Backbone as a printed PyTorch tensor [residue, N CA C, xyz], in Angstrom:
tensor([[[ -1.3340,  13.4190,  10.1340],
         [  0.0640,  13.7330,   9.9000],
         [  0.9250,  12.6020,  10.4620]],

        [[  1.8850,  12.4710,   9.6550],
         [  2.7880,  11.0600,  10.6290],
         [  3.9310,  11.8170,  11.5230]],

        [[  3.9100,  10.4470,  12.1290],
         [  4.0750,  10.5530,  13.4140],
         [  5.9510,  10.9050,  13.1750]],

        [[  6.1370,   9.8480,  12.5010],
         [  7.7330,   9.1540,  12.2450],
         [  8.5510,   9.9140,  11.6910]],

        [[ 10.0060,   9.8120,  12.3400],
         [ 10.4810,  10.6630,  11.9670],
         [ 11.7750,   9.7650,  11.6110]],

        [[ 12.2700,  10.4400,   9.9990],
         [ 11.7280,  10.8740,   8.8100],
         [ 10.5970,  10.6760,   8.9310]],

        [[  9.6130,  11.8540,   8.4700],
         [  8.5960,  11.6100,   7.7760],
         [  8.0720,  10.3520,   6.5870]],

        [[  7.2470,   9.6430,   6.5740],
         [  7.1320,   8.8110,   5.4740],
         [  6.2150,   9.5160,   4.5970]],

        [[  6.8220,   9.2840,   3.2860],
         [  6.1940,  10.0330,   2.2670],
         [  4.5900,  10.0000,   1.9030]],

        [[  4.4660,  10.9970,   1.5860],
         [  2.4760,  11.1000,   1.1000],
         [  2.3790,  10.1000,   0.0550]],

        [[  0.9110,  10.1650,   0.0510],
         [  0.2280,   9.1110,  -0.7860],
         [  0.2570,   9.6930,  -2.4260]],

        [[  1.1330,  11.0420,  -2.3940],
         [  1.0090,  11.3610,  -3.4550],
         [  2.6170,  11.3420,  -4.3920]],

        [[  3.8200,  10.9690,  -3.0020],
         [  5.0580,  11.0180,  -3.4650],
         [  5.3000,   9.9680,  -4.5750]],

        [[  6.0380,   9.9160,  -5.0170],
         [  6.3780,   8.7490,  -6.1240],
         [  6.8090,   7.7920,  -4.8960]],

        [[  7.6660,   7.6590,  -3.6750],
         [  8.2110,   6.6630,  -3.2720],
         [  6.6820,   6.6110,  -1.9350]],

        [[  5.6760,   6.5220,  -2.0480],
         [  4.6460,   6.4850,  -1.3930],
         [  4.3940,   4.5600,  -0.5950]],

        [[  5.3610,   4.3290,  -1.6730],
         [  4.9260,   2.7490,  -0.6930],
         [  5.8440,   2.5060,   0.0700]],

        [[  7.2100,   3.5560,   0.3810],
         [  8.0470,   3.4140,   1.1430],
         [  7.5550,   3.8950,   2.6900]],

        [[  6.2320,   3.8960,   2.7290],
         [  5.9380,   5.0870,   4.1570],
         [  5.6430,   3.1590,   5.0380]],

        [[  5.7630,   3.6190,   6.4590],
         [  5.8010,   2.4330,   7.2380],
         [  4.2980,   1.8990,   7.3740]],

        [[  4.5400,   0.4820,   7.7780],
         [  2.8140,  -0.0940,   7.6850],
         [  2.8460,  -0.0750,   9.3930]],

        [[  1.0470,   0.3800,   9.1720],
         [  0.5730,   0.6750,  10.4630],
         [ -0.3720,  -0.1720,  10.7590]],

        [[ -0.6750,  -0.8990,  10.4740],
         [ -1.7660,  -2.0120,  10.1180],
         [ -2.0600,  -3.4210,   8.9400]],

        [[ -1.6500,  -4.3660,   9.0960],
         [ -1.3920,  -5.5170,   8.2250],
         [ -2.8940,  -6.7460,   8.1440]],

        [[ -3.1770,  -7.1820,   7.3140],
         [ -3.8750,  -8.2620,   7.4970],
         [ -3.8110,  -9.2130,   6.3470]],

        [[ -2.4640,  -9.9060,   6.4170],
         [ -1.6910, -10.8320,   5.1450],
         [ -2.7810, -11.9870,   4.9790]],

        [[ -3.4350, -12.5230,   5.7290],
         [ -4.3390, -13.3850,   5.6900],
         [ -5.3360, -13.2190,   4.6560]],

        [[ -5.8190, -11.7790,   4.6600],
         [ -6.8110, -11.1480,   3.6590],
         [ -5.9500, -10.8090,   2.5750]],

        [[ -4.8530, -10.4110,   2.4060],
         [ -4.0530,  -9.9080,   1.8200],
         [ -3.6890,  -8.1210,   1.1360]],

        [[ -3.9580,  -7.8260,   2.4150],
         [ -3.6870,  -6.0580,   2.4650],
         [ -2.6690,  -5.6880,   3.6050]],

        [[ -2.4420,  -4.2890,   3.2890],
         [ -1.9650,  -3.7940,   4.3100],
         [ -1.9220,  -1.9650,   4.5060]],

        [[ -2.1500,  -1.1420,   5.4610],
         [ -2.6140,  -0.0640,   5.6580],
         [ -0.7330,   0.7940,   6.1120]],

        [[ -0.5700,   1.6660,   5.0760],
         [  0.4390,   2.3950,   5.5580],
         [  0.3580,   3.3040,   6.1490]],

        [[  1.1430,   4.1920,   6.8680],
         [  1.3580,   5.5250,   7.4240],
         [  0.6220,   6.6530,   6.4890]],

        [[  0.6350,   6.9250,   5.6580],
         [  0.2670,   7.8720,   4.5580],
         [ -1.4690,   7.5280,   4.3330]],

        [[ -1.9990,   6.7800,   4.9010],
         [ -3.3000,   6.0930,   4.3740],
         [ -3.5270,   5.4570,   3.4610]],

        [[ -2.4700,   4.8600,   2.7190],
         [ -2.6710,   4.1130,   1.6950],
         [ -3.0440,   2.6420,   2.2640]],

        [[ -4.1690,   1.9330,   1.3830],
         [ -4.0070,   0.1740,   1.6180],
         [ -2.6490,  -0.3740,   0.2360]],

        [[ -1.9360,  -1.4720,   0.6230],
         [ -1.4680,  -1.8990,  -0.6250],
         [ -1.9460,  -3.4850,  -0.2070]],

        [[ -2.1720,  -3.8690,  -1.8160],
         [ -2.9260,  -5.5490,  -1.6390],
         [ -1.7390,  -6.4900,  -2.2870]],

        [[ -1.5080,  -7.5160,  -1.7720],
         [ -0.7150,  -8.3340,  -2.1770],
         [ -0.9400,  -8.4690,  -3.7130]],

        [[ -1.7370,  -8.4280,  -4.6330],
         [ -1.5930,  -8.5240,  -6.0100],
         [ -0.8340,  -7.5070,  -6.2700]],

        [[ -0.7630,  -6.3570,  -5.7450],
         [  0.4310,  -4.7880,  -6.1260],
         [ -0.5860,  -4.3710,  -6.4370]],

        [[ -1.7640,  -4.2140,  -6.0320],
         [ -3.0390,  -2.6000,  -6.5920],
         [ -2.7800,  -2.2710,  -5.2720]],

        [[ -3.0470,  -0.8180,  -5.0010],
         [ -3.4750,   0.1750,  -4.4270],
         [ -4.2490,   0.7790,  -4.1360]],

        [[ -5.2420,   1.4570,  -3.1470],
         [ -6.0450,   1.9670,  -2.7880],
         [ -5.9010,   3.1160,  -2.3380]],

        [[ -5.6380,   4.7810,  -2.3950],
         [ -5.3260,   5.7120,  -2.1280],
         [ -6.3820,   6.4610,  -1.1970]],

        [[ -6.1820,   7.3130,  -0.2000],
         [ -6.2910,   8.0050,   0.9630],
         [ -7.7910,   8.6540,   0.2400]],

        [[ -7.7490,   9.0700,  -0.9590],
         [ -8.7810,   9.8590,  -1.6050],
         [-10.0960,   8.7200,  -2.1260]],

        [[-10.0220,   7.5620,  -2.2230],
         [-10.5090,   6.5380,  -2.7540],
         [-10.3400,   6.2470,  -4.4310]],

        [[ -9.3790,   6.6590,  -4.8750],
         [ -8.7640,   6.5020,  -5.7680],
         [ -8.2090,   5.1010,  -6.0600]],

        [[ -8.0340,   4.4110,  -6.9310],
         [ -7.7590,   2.9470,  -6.9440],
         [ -6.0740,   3.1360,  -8.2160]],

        [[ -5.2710,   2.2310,  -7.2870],
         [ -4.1440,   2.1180,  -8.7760],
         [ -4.0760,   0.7210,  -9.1850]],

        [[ -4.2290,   0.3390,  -9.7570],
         [ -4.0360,  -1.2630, -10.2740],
         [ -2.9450,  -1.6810, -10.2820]],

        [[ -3.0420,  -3.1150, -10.2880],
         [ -2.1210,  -3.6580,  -9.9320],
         [ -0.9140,  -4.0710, -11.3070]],

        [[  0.1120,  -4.4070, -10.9340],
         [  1.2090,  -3.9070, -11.0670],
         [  2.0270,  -4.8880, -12.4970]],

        [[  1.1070,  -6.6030, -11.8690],
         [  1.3250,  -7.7200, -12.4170],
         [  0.2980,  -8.3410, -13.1620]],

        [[  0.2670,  -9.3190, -13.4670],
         [ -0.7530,  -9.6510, -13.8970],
         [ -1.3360, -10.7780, -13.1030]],

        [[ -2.8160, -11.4840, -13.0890],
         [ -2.8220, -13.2850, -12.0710],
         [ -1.3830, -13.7980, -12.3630]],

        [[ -1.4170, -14.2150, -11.1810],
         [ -0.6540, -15.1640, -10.9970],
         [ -0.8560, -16.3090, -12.0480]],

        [[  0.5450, -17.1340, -12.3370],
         [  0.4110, -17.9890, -13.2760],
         [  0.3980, -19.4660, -12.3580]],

        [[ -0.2260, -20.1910, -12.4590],
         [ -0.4690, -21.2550, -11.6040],
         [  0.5030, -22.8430, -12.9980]],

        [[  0.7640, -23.7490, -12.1620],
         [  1.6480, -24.8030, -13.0760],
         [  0.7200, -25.8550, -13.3610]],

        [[  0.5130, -26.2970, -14.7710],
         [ -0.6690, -27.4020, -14.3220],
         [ -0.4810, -28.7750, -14.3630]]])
């Protein structure tokens, strides 16, 4: 249960990536919210249930 008050929303709210990060590792490129969600710098998701949401964008476009 979180701690924070407001509450940060469940992993099931629509505004679910608004809940606070409790754990970061930008190097790898994730990060662990309040709600148990991971979110990965590409914009996929990893949900509390092991549920996966994909990501959001597409690769990155690189300049050549």
């Amino acid at each position: 249960m979180c701690p924070h008050r407001p509450q940060c929303p469940s992993a099931d709210a629509r505004d679910r990536e608004a809940a606070l990060v409790v754990a970061f590792h930008p190097e790898q490129g994730w990060w662990l919210l309040c709600n148990g969600m991971v979110i990965f710098d590409d914009t996929g998701e990893l949900l509390p249930d092991g549920r996966s949401v994909p990501a959001r964008r597409g690769p990155s476009q690189q300049a050549a």
